[in-house]
């Protein structure tokens, strides 16, 4: 429990046999449920996770690789079924510092935000540890994501270290979230389109051990599609809110007119 909230952490993992036990073992005591989702790994990721024996550990396994977004959504659903109030996401490659988790949970658990995103770029170690290609690519993608989502305070769109309140996950149609690379951008767009509050929280950037499995050409194609899709979703949300506001104004005007017509005529 953390600040009166039941906390679950979803850990998407694909071929992370080498690191998954470390991730589970270092999970802070405040975490009630750890949900590891083995996304069709070809190694012993699921078995290594189960061997940890941590209280509250659940291991799910996809028969084939469905994508990081699909793995996270499966974890979200399991966390909601388990009664979690706040659900965080921590990667299975040990590239996220568990010491940052309370700070990420704070705005969500306190009611100040519905969704919190990690921000590596404001951390003082960023320039020292983040590869230049990652830095430049992340900044460019963040600018594009700002434009399509309308979240102009966003500083790191590609950081998957996040925390969401239960009400946020219930408001967003999880079955429609993009299942593969680009998932954080798509979910952020849906959160903003729903009018929910987003907080950015500084987290420590870690680049050691596991190599990135991202293929630049496929990633660029996927993200272009995701950003275009997110922009259309934002427009749809804007039109829906505008239509709802118009209907509300008409209803108020009709009620006022009805009361005015029902009022007794002034006596001569």
XYZ file of C-alpha atoms in Angstrom:
268
model
C 0.000 0.000 0.000
C 1.100 3.558 -0.664
C -0.768 6.558 0.734
C -3.841 4.394 1.197
C -3.743 2.993 -2.330
C -3.233 -0.606 -3.399
C -0.302 -0.545 -5.823
C 0.404 -2.950 -8.676
C 3.404 -2.904 -11.007
C 3.145 -4.376 -14.496
C 6.418 -5.731 -15.881
C 6.313 -6.431 -19.651
C 9.129 -8.797 -20.606
C 10.386 -10.316 -23.840
C 13.474 -12.559 -23.637
C 14.515 -11.047 -20.312
C 15.599 -14.240 -18.507
C 18.861 -12.534 -17.582
C 17.274 -9.525 -15.871
C 13.741 -10.381 -14.767
C 14.711 -11.844 -11.364
C 16.645 -8.660 -10.568
C 13.644 -6.507 -11.471
C 11.269 -8.530 -9.275
C 13.726 -8.787 -6.366
C 14.302 -5.011 -6.305
C 10.606 -4.154 -6.304
C 9.890 -1.823 -3.329
C 7.945 -3.222 -0.371
C 5.146 -0.704 -0.969
C 4.135 -2.697 -4.085
C 1.259 -5.076 -3.342
C 1.115 -6.916 -6.679
C 3.809 -7.570 -9.283
C 2.424 -8.729 -12.625
C 5.059 -10.042 -15.022
C 3.786 -10.481 -18.575
C 6.044 -12.745 -20.641
C 5.238 -11.674 -24.195
C 6.030 -14.917 -26.002
C 9.694 -15.117 -24.994
C 11.894 -17.798 -26.491
C 13.996 -18.140 -23.340
C 13.142 -18.918 -19.705
C 11.757 -15.496 -18.776
C 8.508 -16.832 -17.272
C 10.253 -19.573 -15.284
C 12.869 -17.142 -13.971
C 10.119 -14.790 -12.826
C 8.142 -17.554 -11.110
C 11.286 -18.731 -9.297
C 11.478 -15.380 -7.473
C 8.684 -16.449 -5.132
C 7.741 -12.891 -4.180
C 4.425 -12.410 -2.375
C 1.814 -10.947 -4.706
C 3.650 -12.115 -7.839
C 1.558 -13.091 -10.857
C 3.173 -14.348 -14.076
C 1.173 -14.221 -17.311
C 2.476 -15.647 -20.565
C 1.454 -14.930 -24.151
C 1.786 -17.903 -26.477
C 3.377 -15.640 -29.096
C 4.799 -12.146 -29.177
C 1.949 -9.622 -29.323
C 3.898 -6.439 -28.631
C 4.828 -4.401 -25.583
C 1.562 -2.460 -25.642
C -0.501 -5.647 -25.656
C 1.597 -7.034 -22.795
C 1.054 -3.912 -20.714
C -2.694 -3.911 -21.399
C -2.875 -7.557 -20.270
C -1.071 -6.532 -17.090
C -3.375 -3.551 -16.562
C -6.439 -5.775 -16.792
C -4.987 -8.266 -14.317
C -4.145 -5.422 -11.922
C -7.669 -3.981 -12.121
C -9.163 -7.419 -11.487
C -6.920 -7.676 -8.441
C -8.291 -4.446 -7.004
C -5.332 -2.121 -7.634
C -5.929 1.610 -7.170
C -2.709 2.698 -8.888
C -0.860 0.704 -11.555
C 2.737 1.437 -12.561
C 4.747 0.025 -15.457
C 8.387 -0.993 -15.024
C 10.320 -2.645 -17.868
C 11.698 -6.162 -17.494
C 15.231 -5.180 -18.609
C 16.256 -3.476 -15.324
C 16.546 -0.091 -17.069
C 14.230 1.693 -14.600
C 15.256 2.629 -11.060
C 12.821 1.228 -8.447
C 13.889 4.042 -6.107
C 12.001 6.446 -8.419
C 8.699 4.599 -7.972
C 7.370 6.514 -4.915
C 7.970 9.838 -6.661
C 6.127 8.555 -9.742
C 3.218 7.339 -7.603
C 2.903 10.559 -5.579
C 0.863 12.747 -7.980
C -1.484 9.864 -8.809
C -1.974 8.558 -5.266
C -2.532 12.082 -3.921
C -5.218 12.866 -6.509
C -3.162 15.555 -8.235
C -2.989 13.641 -11.536
C -4.595 10.680 -13.248
C -1.485 9.582 -15.151
C 2.214 10.170 -14.464
C 5.050 9.783 -16.971
C 8.738 9.455 -16.218
C 10.996 12.213 -17.544
C 14.652 11.239 -18.047
C 15.689 14.474 -19.748
C 15.444 16.661 -16.624
C 17.639 14.302 -14.592
C 21.210 15.620 -14.086
C 22.705 12.305 -15.289
C 20.936 12.470 -18.648
C 23.783 14.089 -20.614
C 26.316 11.680 -19.116
C 24.568 8.325 -19.602
C 22.052 8.650 -22.424
C 23.422 7.757 -25.901
C 23.373 10.732 -28.262
C 21.140 8.955 -30.797
C 18.608 8.178 -28.070
C 18.737 11.759 -26.801
C 18.172 13.372 -30.191
C 15.527 10.837 -31.230
C 13.703 11.190 -27.937
C 13.615 14.984 -28.128
C 12.317 14.962 -31.707
C 9.614 12.408 -30.907
C 8.623 14.364 -27.813
C 8.099 17.520 -29.887
C 5.944 15.594 -32.351
C 3.968 13.969 -29.551
C 3.360 17.361 -27.933
C 1.848 18.609 -31.163
C -0.480 15.665 -31.741
C -1.601 15.182 -28.112
C -1.823 18.802 -26.956
C 0.259 17.979 -23.862
C 2.607 20.935 -24.274
C 4.335 20.410 -20.913
C 5.462 16.920 -21.957
C 9.220 16.478 -21.741
C 9.839 12.767 -22.464
C 7.247 10.957 -24.559
C 9.273 7.746 -24.930
C 9.816 6.889 -21.283
C 7.761 3.820 -20.439
C 8.066 4.311 -16.674
C 4.508 5.377 -15.848
C 1.794 5.239 -13.202
C -1.961 5.410 -13.777
C -4.921 5.653 -11.454
C -7.657 3.084 -11.755
C -10.113 5.738 -12.984
C -7.705 6.594 -15.814
C -7.446 3.000 -17.035
C -11.209 2.561 -16.802
C -11.806 5.766 -18.802
C -9.455 4.764 -21.626
C -10.573 1.964 -23.963
C -7.631 -0.352 -23.411
C -8.678 -2.721 -26.198
C -8.005 0.058 -28.718
C -4.541 1.018 -27.480
C -1.713 0.461 -29.971
C -0.189 -2.955 -29.141
C 3.411 -2.489 -30.279
C 6.211 0.075 -30.326
C 4.725 3.545 -29.900
C 2.341 2.413 -27.199
C 3.228 5.265 -24.729
C 2.443 7.899 -27.372
C -0.910 6.333 -28.184
C -1.986 5.913 -24.562
C -0.940 9.479 -23.725
C -3.068 10.765 -26.607
C -6.058 8.812 -25.311
C -5.523 10.071 -21.766
C -5.401 13.677 -22.956
C -8.379 13.210 -25.283
C -10.381 11.981 -22.278
C -9.604 15.235 -20.458
C -7.531 13.486 -17.771
C -4.641 15.128 -15.903
C -1.041 14.190 -16.702
C 2.056 14.794 -14.566
C 5.704 14.557 -15.637
C 8.094 13.201 -13.006
C 11.902 13.207 -13.182
C 13.380 9.682 -13.169
C 16.946 8.390 -13.435
C 18.029 7.315 -16.944
C 19.734 3.900 -16.977
C 21.581 2.496 -19.983
C 23.552 -0.574 -19.035
C 23.401 -4.296 -19.694
C 20.536 -5.081 -22.090
C 20.834 -3.935 -25.682
C 17.928 -2.193 -27.358
C 15.911 -4.418 -29.674
C 14.432 -1.459 -31.544
C 14.918 -1.524 -35.327
C 15.070 2.121 -36.513
C 13.206 1.727 -39.839
C 10.343 -0.274 -38.364
C 10.200 2.027 -35.350
C 9.975 5.130 -37.563
C 7.165 3.606 -39.629
C 5.277 2.450 -36.549
C 5.591 5.771 -34.743
C 4.512 7.759 -37.797
C 1.335 5.701 -37.949
C 0.774 5.946 -34.184
C 1.218 9.731 -34.136
C -1.164 10.200 -37.078
C -3.677 7.941 -35.340
C -3.229 9.863 -32.077
C -3.842 13.193 -33.814
C -7.087 11.899 -35.327
C -8.142 10.586 -31.918
C -7.469 13.996 -30.392
C -9.613 15.671 -33.057
C -12.392 13.158 -32.427
C -12.230 13.856 -28.695
C -12.354 17.613 -29.320
C -15.436 17.304 -31.547
C -17.177 15.063 -29.013
C -16.487 17.489 -26.154
C -17.618 20.414 -28.308
C -20.836 18.592 -29.209
C -21.495 17.695 -25.575
C -20.938 21.308 -24.513
C -23.319 22.520 -27.233
C -26.018 20.082 -26.119
C -25.569 21.172 -22.504
C -25.964 24.854 -23.467
C -29.116 24.062 -25.424
C -30.541 22.087 -22.526
C -29.884 24.961 -20.118
C -31.434 27.459 -22.520
C -34.491 25.216 -22.941
C -34.902 24.843 -19.185
C -34.699 28.600 -18.684
C -37.272 29.183 -21.424
C -39.584 26.570 -19.906
C -39.363 28.177 -16.453
C -39.983 31.598 -17.961
C -43.126 30.386 -19.779
C -44.418 28.648 -16.647
C -44.008 31.739 -14.477
C -47.333 33.544 -13.632
C -48.047 36.693 -15.649
C -47.607 39.945 -13.701
C -50.832 41.350 -12.309
C -52.097 44.512 -14.029
